[in-house]
PDB file of C-alpha atoms and ligand atoms in Angstrom:
ATOM      1  CA  MET A   1       0.074   0.019   0.001  1.00 68.00           C
ATOM      2  CA  SER A   2       1.580   3.405  -0.942  1.00 77.00           C
ATOM      3  CA  ILE A   3       1.770   6.095   1.368  1.00 89.00           C
ATOM      4  CA  ALA A   4       0.950   9.604  -0.140  1.00 91.00           C
ATOM      5  CA  ALA A   5       1.410  13.060   1.434  1.00 94.00           C
ATOM      6  CA  VAL A   6       1.105  17.036   0.343  1.00 94.00           C
ATOM      7  CA  TRP A   7       4.187  18.674   0.157  1.00 91.00           C
ATOM      8  CA  ALA A   8       4.112  22.307   1.263  1.00 90.00           C
ATOM      9  CA  THR A   9       6.657  24.142  -1.144  1.00 86.00           C
ATOM     10  CA  PRO A  10       7.767  27.771  -0.284  1.00 80.00           C
ATOM     11  CA  PHE A  11       5.673  28.333  -3.323  1.00 77.00           C
ATOM     12  CA  SER A  12       2.291  27.528  -2.106  1.00 86.00           C
ATOM     13  CA  GLN A  13       1.773  26.819   1.489  1.00 89.00           C
ATOM     14  CA  GLU A  14      -1.869  27.931   1.903  1.00 91.00           C
ATOM     15  CA  LYS A  15      -3.226  25.688  -1.120  1.00 92.00           C
ATOM     16  CA  ALA A  16      -1.267  22.907  -0.178  1.00 95.00           C
ATOM     17  CA  GLN A  17      -2.870  23.031   3.459  1.00 94.00           C
ATOM     18  CA  GLN A  18      -6.274  23.455   1.701  1.00 95.00           C
ATOM     19  CA  LEU A  19      -5.299  19.787  -0.665  1.00 96.00           C
ATOM     20  CA  ALA A  20      -3.982  18.423   2.238  1.00 96.00           C
ATOM     21  CA  ASP A  21      -7.159  18.804   4.201  1.00 96.00           C
ATOM     22  CA  SER A  22      -9.517  17.786   1.600  1.00 95.00           C
ATOM     23  CA  LEU A  23      -7.759  14.677   0.749  1.00 96.00           C
ATOM     24  CA  GLN A  24      -7.162  14.109   4.319  1.00 96.00           C
ATOM     25  CA  LEU A  25      -3.362  13.599   3.407  1.00 96.00           C
ATOM     26  CA  PRO A  26      -0.508  14.565   5.728  1.00 95.00           C
ATOM     27  CA  LEU A  27       1.179  17.960   4.777  1.00 96.00           C
ATOM     28  CA  HIS A  28       5.188  18.170   5.153  1.00 95.00           C
ATOM     29  CA  SER A  29       7.459  20.857   4.597  1.00 93.00           C
ATOM     30  CA  GLU A  30      10.328  18.398   3.466  1.00 90.00           C
ATOM     31  CA  LYS A  31      10.298  15.633   1.567  1.00 89.00           C
ATOM     32  CA  SER A  32      10.845  12.235   3.269  1.00 92.00           C
ATOM     33  CA  ALA A  33      11.996   8.489   1.870  1.00 92.00           C
ATOM     34  CA  ALA A  34       9.309   7.193   4.022  1.00 93.00           C
ATOM     35  CA  VAL A  35       6.559   8.793   1.627  1.00 95.00           C
ATOM     36  CA  ASP A  36       5.836   6.772  -1.683  1.00 94.00           C
ATOM     37  CA  PHE A  37       3.994  10.134  -3.500  1.00 96.00           C
ATOM     38  CA  TYR A  38       3.983  13.677  -3.182  1.00 96.00           C
ATOM     39  CA  LEU A  39       1.358  15.813  -4.379  1.00 96.00           C
ATOM     40  CA  TYR A  40       2.804  19.879  -4.646  1.00 96.00           C
ATOM     41  CA  TYR A  41       2.217  23.049  -6.579  1.00 94.00           C
ATOM     42  CA  THR A  42       4.537  24.737  -8.645  1.00 92.00           C
ATOM     43  CA  SER A  43       3.955  27.766 -10.925  1.00 89.00           C
ATOM     44  CA  ASN A  44       2.467  25.565 -13.617  1.00 89.00           C
ATOM     45  CA  GLY A  45      -0.249  23.767 -11.121  1.00 93.00           C
ATOM     46  CA  LEU A  46      -0.344  20.456  -9.141  1.00 95.00           C
ATOM     47  CA  THR A  47       2.139  18.144  -9.845  1.00 95.00           C
ATOM     48  CA  LEU A  48       2.684  14.455  -8.508  1.00 96.00           C
ATOM     49  CA  ILE A  49       6.236  13.006  -7.825  1.00 96.00           C
ATOM     50  CA  GLY A  50       6.964   9.273  -6.913  1.00 95.00           C
ATOM     51  CA  THR A  51       9.793   9.446  -4.283  1.00 93.00           C
ATOM     52  CA  HIS A  52      11.082   6.062  -5.482  1.00 92.00           C
ATOM     53  CA  LEU A  53      10.204   6.363  -9.036  1.00 92.00           C
ATOM     54  CA  ASN A  54      12.679   7.129 -11.365  1.00 89.00           C
ATOM     55  CA  LEU A  55      10.041   8.775 -13.691  1.00 91.00           C
ATOM     56  CA  GLY A  56      10.337  12.609 -12.840  1.00 92.00           C
ATOM     57  CA  PRO A  57       7.191  14.380 -11.988  1.00 95.00           C
ATOM     58  CA  LEU A  58       3.946  14.003 -13.363  1.00 94.00           C
ATOM     59  CA  HIS A  59       2.032  17.152 -14.165  1.00 93.00           C
ATOM     60  CA  LEU A  60      -1.026  17.152 -16.515  1.00 94.00           C
ATOM     61  CA  ASP A  61      -1.140  20.210 -19.158  1.00 94.00           C
ATOM     62  CA  PHE A  62      -3.940  20.339 -21.646  1.00 95.00           C
ATOM     63  CA  ASN A  63      -2.429  23.780 -22.944  1.00 95.00           C
ATOM     64  CA  GLN A  64       0.917  23.001 -24.330  1.00 91.00           C
ATOM     65  CA  GLY A  65       2.819  19.966 -24.687  1.00 90.00           C
ATOM     66  CA  ALA A  66       2.448  16.692 -26.401  1.00 87.00           C
ATOM     67  CA  LEU A  67      -1.097  15.889 -25.011  1.00 88.00           C
ATOM     68  CA  SER A  68      -2.347  19.484 -26.130  1.00 91.00           C
ATOM     69  CA  GLN A  69      -0.454  18.888 -29.720  1.00 92.00           C
ATOM     70  CA  ARG A  70      -2.473  15.469 -30.123  1.00 90.00           C
ATOM     71  CA  LEU A  71      -5.594  16.770 -28.813  1.00 92.00           C
ATOM     72  CA  GLU A  72      -5.067  19.938 -31.495  1.00 91.00           C
ATOM     73  CA  LYS A  73      -4.304  17.195 -34.312  1.00 93.00           C
ATOM     74  CA  ALA A  74      -6.902  14.806 -33.825  1.00 94.00           C
ATOM     75  CA  SER A  75      -9.799  13.449 -36.109  1.00 96.00           C
ATOM     76  CA  ILE A  76     -12.320  11.178 -35.877  1.00 96.00           C
ATOM     77  CA  ARG A  77     -10.868   9.209 -38.940  1.00 95.00           C
ATOM     78  CA  ASN A  78      -7.374   8.825 -37.074  1.00 95.00           C
ATOM     79  CA  GLU A  79      -8.384   8.193 -33.845  1.00 96.00           C
ATOM     80  CA  ALA A  80      -9.519   4.431 -33.341  1.00 97.00           C
ATOM     81  CA  LEU A  81     -11.312   5.143 -30.423  1.00 98.00           C
ATOM     82  CA  ALA A  82     -13.662   7.834 -31.766  1.00 98.00           C
ATOM     83  CA  ARG A  83     -14.306   5.259 -34.422  1.00 98.00           C
ATOM     84  CA  ALA A  84     -14.932   2.958 -31.557  1.00 98.00           C
ATOM     85  CA  VAL A  85     -17.265   4.900 -29.570  1.00 98.00           C
ATOM     86  CA  GLY A  86     -19.051   5.816 -32.804  1.00 98.00           C
ATOM     87  CA  LEU A  87     -18.458   9.789 -33.171  1.00 98.00           C
ATOM     88  CA  HIS A  88     -18.548   9.365 -36.878  1.00 97.00           C
ATOM     89  CA  LYS A  89     -22.506   8.417 -36.063  1.00 97.00           C
ATOM     90  CA  LYS A  90     -22.941  10.748 -33.209  1.00 97.00           C
ATOM     91  CA  ARG A  91     -20.623  13.488 -32.954  1.00 94.00           C
ATOM     92  CA  ASP A  92     -21.989  14.900 -29.774  1.00 95.00           C
ATOM     93  CA  ALA A  93     -22.554  11.665 -27.829  1.00 98.00           C
ATOM     94  CA  HIS A  94     -22.612  12.041 -24.158  1.00 98.00           C
ATOM     95  CA  ILE A  95     -20.070   9.597 -23.159  1.00 98.00           C
ATOM     96  CA  CYS A  96     -18.921   8.334 -19.591  1.00 98.00           C
ATOM     97  CA  ASP A  97     -15.497   7.364 -19.407  1.00 98.00           C
ATOM     98  CA  ALA A  98     -15.709   5.282 -16.283  1.00 98.00           C
ATOM     99  CA  THR A  99     -11.962   4.861 -16.191  1.00 97.00           C
ATOM    100  CA  ALA A 100     -10.709   8.538 -16.353  1.00 97.00           C
ATOM    101  CA  GLY A 101      -7.095   7.759 -15.014  1.00 95.00           C
ATOM    102  CA  ILE A 102      -5.203  10.956 -16.300  1.00 94.00           C
ATOM    103  CA  GLY A 103      -8.251  11.787 -18.571  1.00 96.00           C
ATOM    104  CA  ARG A 104      -6.239  11.731 -21.766  1.00 94.00           C
ATOM    105  CA  GLU A 105      -8.663   9.676 -23.709  1.00 97.00           C
ATOM    106  CA  GLY A 106     -12.017  11.318 -22.177  1.00 98.00           C
ATOM    107  CA  CYS A 107     -10.351  14.646 -23.271  1.00 97.00           C
ATOM    108  CA  LEU A 108      -9.340  13.626 -26.719  1.00 97.00           C
ATOM    109  CA  LEU A 109     -13.171  12.725 -27.220  1.00 98.00           C
ATOM    110  CA  ALA A 110     -14.336  16.168 -26.091  1.00 98.00           C
ATOM    111  CA  ALA A 111     -11.679  17.785 -28.324  1.00 97.00           C
ATOM    112  CA  LEU A 112     -13.635  15.594 -30.848  1.00 97.00           C
ATOM    113  CA  GLY A 113     -16.923  17.012 -30.182  1.00 97.00           C
ATOM    114  CA  ALA A 114     -18.242  14.318 -27.610  1.00 98.00           C
ATOM    115  CA  GLN A 115     -19.974  15.497 -24.204  1.00 98.00           C
ATOM    116  CA  ILE A 116     -17.761  13.560 -21.639  1.00 98.00           C
ATOM    117  CA  THR A 117     -18.650  12.668 -17.721  1.00 98.00           C
ATOM    118  CA  LEU A 118     -15.161  11.396 -16.626  1.00 98.00           C
ATOM    119  CA  VAL A 119     -15.388   9.328 -13.465  1.00 98.00           C
ATOM    120  CA  GLU A 120     -12.470   8.776 -11.493  1.00 97.00           C
ATOM    121  CA  ARG A 121     -11.850   7.078  -7.910  1.00 96.00           C
ATOM    122  CA  SER A 122      -8.509   7.513  -7.141  1.00 95.00           C
ATOM    123  CA  PRO A 123      -8.174  11.231  -5.202  1.00 95.00           C
ATOM    124  CA  ILE A 124      -4.968  11.905  -6.316  1.00 95.00           C
ATOM    125  CA  MET A 125      -5.724  11.393  -9.964  1.00 96.00           C
ATOM    126  CA  VAL A 126      -9.213  13.651  -9.506  1.00 97.00           C
ATOM    127  CA  ALA A 127      -7.096  16.180  -8.034  1.00 97.00           C
ATOM    128  CA  LEU A 128      -4.529  16.379 -10.757  1.00 97.00           C
ATOM    129  CA  LEU A 129      -7.510  16.250 -13.551  1.00 97.00           C
ATOM    130  CA  LYS A 130      -9.382  19.130 -11.588  1.00 97.00           C
ATOM    131  CA  ASP A 131      -6.306  21.243 -11.427  1.00 97.00           C
ATOM    132  CA  ALA A 132      -5.385  20.489 -15.319  1.00 97.00           C
ATOM    133  CA  LEU A 133      -9.136  21.072 -16.486  1.00 98.00           C
ATOM    134  CA  GLU A 134      -9.513  24.230 -14.329  1.00 97.00           C
ATOM    135  CA  ARG A 135      -6.232  25.425 -16.241  1.00 96.00           C
ATOM    136  CA  CYS A 136      -7.346  24.617 -19.428  1.00 97.00           C
ATOM    137  CA  GLU A 137      -8.358  26.814 -22.091  1.00 96.00           C
ATOM    138  CA  ALA A 138      -9.187  24.916 -24.906  1.00 95.00           C
ATOM    139  CA  PRO A 139     -13.167  25.565 -26.043  1.00 95.00           C
ATOM    140  CA  TRP A 140     -13.495  21.698 -25.911  1.00 96.00           C
ATOM    141  CA  ARG A 141     -13.304  22.387 -21.600  1.00 97.00           C
ATOM    142  CA  GLU A 142     -17.131  23.138 -21.581  1.00 97.00           C
ATOM    143  CA  GLY A 143     -18.020  19.497 -22.465  1.00 97.00           C
ATOM    144  CA  VAL A 144     -16.315  17.758 -19.547  1.00 98.00           C
ATOM    145  CA  HIS A 145     -17.759  16.935 -16.216  1.00 98.00           C
ATOM    146  CA  LEU A 146     -15.618  15.253 -13.778  1.00 98.00           C
ATOM    147  CA  VAL A 147     -16.823  13.280 -11.006  1.00 98.00           C
ATOM    148  CA  ALA A 148     -14.793  12.196  -8.271  1.00 98.00           C
ATOM    149  CA  ALA A 149     -16.597   8.564  -7.391  1.00 98.00           C
ATOM    150  CA  ASP A 150     -16.103   4.581  -7.940  1.00 97.00           C
ATOM    151  CA  SER A 151     -17.813   4.029 -11.533  1.00 98.00           C
ATOM    152  CA  VAL A 152     -19.937   1.090  -9.930  1.00 98.00           C
ATOM    153  CA  ASP A 153     -21.995   3.168  -7.513  1.00 98.00           C
ATOM    154  CA  PHE A 154     -21.777   6.195 -10.293  1.00 98.00           C
ATOM    155  CA  LEU A 155     -23.442   4.060 -12.654  1.00 98.00           C
ATOM    156  CA  ASN A 156     -25.601   2.724 -10.500  1.00 98.00           C
ATOM    157  CA  THR A 157     -27.066   5.505  -8.783  1.00 98.00           C
ATOM    158  CA  THR A 158     -27.059   8.277 -11.433  1.00 98.00           C
ATOM    159  CA  LEU A 159     -30.134   9.612 -13.071  1.00 96.00           C
ATOM    160  CA  ALA A 160     -27.483  10.934 -16.458  1.00 97.00           C
ATOM    161  CA  GLU A 161     -28.237   9.299 -19.477  1.00 97.00           C
ATOM    162  CA  PHE A 162     -25.173   8.210 -21.706  1.00 98.00           C
ATOM    163  CA  ASP A 163     -24.938   7.063 -25.070  1.00 98.00           C
ATOM    164  CA  VAL A 164     -21.455   5.469 -24.800  1.00 98.00           C
ATOM    165  CA  ILE A 165     -19.828   4.256 -21.662  1.00 98.00           C
ATOM    166  CA  TYR A 166     -16.124   3.538 -22.064  1.00 98.00           C
ATOM    167  CA  LEU A 167     -14.001   1.335 -19.988  1.00 98.00           C
ATOM    168  CA  ASP A 168     -10.435   1.297 -19.751  1.00 96.00           C
ATOM    169  CA  PRO A 169      -9.756  -0.831 -16.563  1.00 94.00           C
ATOM    170  CA  MET A 170      -5.867  -0.986 -15.559  1.00 85.00           C
ATOM    171  CA  PHE A 171      -3.811  -3.963 -17.291  1.00 75.00           C
ATOM    172  CA  GLU A 172      -0.373  -4.566 -16.807  1.00 64.00           C
ATOM    173  CA  VAL A 173       1.624  -3.421 -19.998  1.00 59.00           C
ATOM    174  CA  HIS A 174       5.081  -5.341 -20.350  1.00 57.00           C
ATOM    175  CA  SER A 175       7.877  -2.685 -20.654  1.00 51.00           C
ATOM    176  CA  HIS A 176       9.990  -4.765 -22.359  1.00 49.00           C
ATOM    177  CA  LYS A 177       7.523  -5.137 -25.050  1.00 46.00           C
ATOM    178  CA  ALA A 178       6.387  -1.091 -25.488  1.00 45.00           C
ATOM    179  CA  GLN A 179       7.593   1.648 -24.318  1.00 52.00           C
ATOM    180  CA  VAL A 180       5.208   2.288 -21.102  1.00 63.00           C
ATOM    181  CA  LYS A 181       4.651   5.902 -21.236  1.00 82.00           C
ATOM    182  CA  LYS A 182       5.565   7.833 -17.692  1.00 88.00           C
ATOM    183  CA  GLU A 183       1.682   8.439 -17.147  1.00 88.00           C
ATOM    184  CA  MET A 184       1.063   4.658 -17.283  1.00 86.00           C
ATOM    185  CA  GLN A 185       3.672   3.785 -15.117  1.00 89.00           C
ATOM    186  CA  TYR A 186       2.509   6.130 -12.488  1.00 92.00           C
ATOM    187  CA  LEU A 187      -1.207   4.934 -12.425  1.00 90.00           C
ATOM    188  CA  GLN A 188       0.322   1.515 -11.993  1.00 88.00           C
ATOM    189  CA  ALA A 189       2.556   2.839  -9.242  1.00 89.00           C
ATOM    190  CA  LEU A 190       0.127   4.349  -7.386  1.00 89.00           C
ATOM    191  CA  MET A 191      -3.015   2.034  -8.078  1.00 85.00           C
ATOM    192  CA  GLY A 192      -1.465  -1.313  -8.524  1.00 77.00           C
ATOM    193  CA  PRO A 193      -3.178  -4.139 -10.336  1.00 75.00           C
ATOM    194  CA  GLN A 194      -7.144  -3.725 -10.314  1.00 79.00           C
ATOM    195  CA  GLU A 195      -9.578  -6.237 -11.354  1.00 81.00           C
ATOM    196  CA  ASP A 196     -12.920  -4.873 -11.522  1.00 90.00           C
ATOM    197  CA  GLY A 197     -13.064  -4.821 -15.287  1.00 95.00           C
ATOM    198  CA  ASP A 198     -15.840  -7.439 -15.042  1.00 96.00           C
ATOM    199  CA  ALA A 199     -18.063  -5.316 -12.396  1.00 97.00           C
ATOM    200  CA  LEU A 200     -17.673  -2.212 -14.618  1.00 98.00           C
ATOM    201  CA  PHE A 201     -18.658  -3.978 -17.487  1.00 98.00           C
ATOM    202  CA  ARG A 202     -21.793  -5.567 -15.601  1.00 98.00           C
ATOM    203  CA  VAL A 203     -23.100  -1.992 -14.549  1.00 98.00           C
ATOM    204  CA  ALA A 204     -22.186  -0.963 -18.000  1.00 98.00           C
ATOM    205  CA  LEU A 205     -24.370  -3.482 -19.555  1.00 98.00           C
ATOM    206  CA  SER A 206     -27.432  -2.697 -16.915  1.00 98.00           C
ATOM    207  CA  ARG A 207     -27.574   0.665 -18.127  1.00 97.00           C
ATOM    208  CA  ASN A 208     -28.122  -0.237 -21.488  1.00 97.00           C
ATOM    209  CA  PRO A 209     -26.412   2.539 -23.488  1.00 98.00           C
ATOM    210  CA  TRP A 210     -26.236   2.680 -27.563  1.00 98.00           C
ATOM    211  CA  ARG A 211     -22.389   1.215 -27.106  1.00 98.00           C
ATOM    212  CA  ILE A 212     -20.303   0.145 -24.449  1.00 98.00           C
ATOM    213  CA  VAL A 213     -16.236   0.108 -25.352  1.00 98.00           C
ATOM    214  CA  VAL A 214     -13.661  -1.758 -23.575  1.00 98.00           C
ATOM    215  CA  LYS A 215      -9.976  -1.390 -23.952  1.00 97.00           C
ATOM    216  CA  ARG A 216      -8.341  -4.550 -23.504  1.00 95.00           C
ATOM    217  CA  PRO A 217      -4.913  -5.951 -24.377  1.00 93.00           C
ATOM    218  CA  LEU A 218      -4.365  -7.942 -27.785  1.00 93.00           C
ATOM    219  CA  LYS A 219      -4.603 -11.314 -26.101  1.00 92.00           C
ATOM    220  CA  ALA A 220      -6.887 -10.942 -23.160  1.00 93.00           C
ATOM    221  CA  PRO A 221     -10.212 -12.506 -23.072  1.00 94.00           C
ATOM    222  CA  SER A 222     -13.170  -9.985 -23.524  1.00 96.00           C
ATOM    223  CA  LEU A 223     -14.833  -9.164 -20.210  1.00 96.00           C
ATOM    224  CA  LEU A 224     -17.573 -11.339 -18.819  1.00 96.00           C
ATOM    225  CA  ALA A 225     -16.382 -13.685 -22.023  1.00 96.00           C
ATOM    226  CA  GLN A 226     -18.678 -11.580 -23.945  1.00 97.00           C
ATOM    227  CA  LYS A 227     -17.989 -11.748 -27.610  1.00 98.00           C
ATOM    228  CA  PRO A 228     -18.042  -7.964 -28.832  1.00 98.00           C
ATOM    229  CA  ASP A 229     -20.035  -6.857 -32.101  1.00 98.00           C
ATOM    230  CA  PHE A 230     -16.319  -5.879 -33.496  1.00 98.00           C
ATOM    231  CA  CYS A 231     -13.153  -5.167 -32.510  1.00 98.00           C
ATOM    232  CA  LEU A 232     -10.736  -2.352 -33.403  1.00 98.00           C
ATOM    233  CA  LYS A 233      -6.927  -3.967 -32.989  1.00 97.00           C
ATOM    234  CA  LEU A 234      -4.078  -1.567 -32.382  1.00 96.00           C
ATOM    235  CA  LYS A 235      -0.562  -2.693 -31.944  1.00 92.00           C
ATOM    236  CA  THR A 236      -0.609  -3.590 -28.374  1.00 89.00           C
ATOM    237  CA  TYR A 237      -4.182  -3.324 -27.535  1.00 93.00           C
ATOM    238  CA  ARG A 238      -7.757  -3.517 -28.979  1.00 97.00           C
ATOM    239  CA  PHE A 239     -11.182  -2.003 -28.463  1.00 98.00           C
ATOM    240  CA  ASP A 240     -13.917  -4.203 -27.911  1.00 98.00           C
ATOM    241  CA  VAL A 241     -17.300  -2.626 -29.042  1.00 98.00           C
ATOM    242  CA  TYR A 242     -20.573  -3.940 -27.900  1.00 98.00           C
ATOM    243  CA  VAL A 243     -23.368  -2.249 -29.946  1.00 98.00           C
ATOM    244  CA  LEU A 244     -26.514  -2.606 -27.763  1.00 96.00           C
ATOM    245  CA  PRO A 245     -30.092  -3.464 -28.890  1.00 88.00           C
TER     246      PRO A 245
HETATM  247  C1  SAM B   1      -5.775   2.311 -17.265  1.00 89.99           C
HETATM  248  S1  SAM B   1      -6.345   3.917 -16.297  1.00 89.99           S
HETATM  249  C2  SAM B   1      -7.182   5.027 -17.326  1.00 89.99           C
HETATM  250  C3  SAM B   1      -6.316   5.652 -18.126  1.00 89.99           C
HETATM  251  C4  SAM B   1      -7.661   6.649 -19.250  1.00 89.99           C
HETATM  252  N1  SAM B   1      -8.116   5.738 -20.172  1.00 89.99           N
HETATM  253  C5  SAM B   1      -6.531   7.734 -19.837  1.00 89.99           C
HETATM  254  O1  SAM B   1      -6.388   7.978 -20.911  1.00 89.99           O
HETATM  255  O2  SAM B   1      -5.889   8.256 -19.018  1.00 89.99           O
HETATM  256  C6  SAM B   1      -7.579   3.085 -15.259  1.00 89.99           C
HETATM  257  C7  SAM B   1      -8.035   4.239 -14.341  1.00 89.99           C
HETATM  258  O3  SAM B   1      -9.200   3.514 -13.930  1.00 89.99           O
HETATM  259  C8  SAM B   1      -9.507   4.192 -12.657  1.00 89.99           C
HETATM  260  N2  SAM B   1     -10.548   3.087 -12.034  1.00 89.99           N
HETATM  261  C9  SAM B   1     -10.602   1.577 -12.240  1.00 89.99           C
HETATM  262  N3  SAM B   1     -11.561   1.168 -11.707  1.00 89.99           N
HETATM  263  C10 SAM B   1     -12.452   2.038 -11.333  1.00 89.99           C
HETATM  264  C11 SAM B   1     -13.989   2.526 -10.957  1.00 89.99           C
HETATM  265  N4  SAM B   1     -14.294   1.364 -10.468  1.00 89.99           N
HETATM  266  N5  SAM B   1     -14.262   3.668 -10.695  1.00 89.99           N
HETATM  267  C12 SAM B   1     -13.855   4.711 -10.912  1.00 89.99           C
HETATM  268  N6  SAM B   1     -12.163   4.625 -11.544  1.00 89.99           N
HETATM  269  C13 SAM B   1     -11.960   3.365 -11.783  1.00 89.99           C
HETATM  270  C14 SAM B   1      -8.320   3.825 -12.161  1.00 89.99           C
HETATM  271  O4  SAM B   1      -8.082   4.373 -10.685  1.00 89.99           O
HETATM  272  C15 SAM B   1      -7.189   4.556 -13.022  1.00 89.99           C
HETATM  273  O5  SAM B   1      -7.187   5.781 -12.731  1.00 89.99           O
END
């Protein structure tokens, strides 16, 4: 079990205190090796550092850098996920991204015209996402709604209607095969293996949306052993697409 704290840098004492209070994490004025992860503010916003990870800090930015460039250049034709969720048929679909993570894929769909509800259960990921969305200047930001919750509970109780439910439950990526992105390494280190894919798929089915899309490793079985209507295969993973009656 990883230990996290908020680091009160001289740059931002007050905000750090508020964050520590809201996440119920200890506030440290100096970094300690006994803590696995620190959240701290810089002039660019909230940042996460893994004390024992040789990865450099994790900072989400939708305004500049590689992610924002990808979002700017994205098109429905070139993004397999956009075709999997059916944006070529319903451009302004309301999509629940039930495993939001760092919001990369959810925001990509928003940038392509979808209305997105991002649901994430890790309070640390939610804090990073919330901060990045508050700083986000892109017009698609309007179409993004962030919910801090477990998606099984959320989908069981929400009155919202979704055209599409997207699931990307955490799966192990083998680093010798593919260069695993820093963000994914952070997610894996922070959350460890998670096995709620079937539970998420079950609750998604109960909502009877137009489509359910599940990201899976290429050779992994489908969730609940349920054959998808079609698959879109990429190099290291695939999208299983269920088109519901
Ligand atoms: C592989 S990551 C998703 C990455 C995401 N697709 C992206 O583009 O950033 C899986 C995320 O789903 C979250 N998650 C897993 N099960 C969940 C659940 N039942 N409810 C909410 N979030 C969940 C994990 O905390 C993790 O952040």
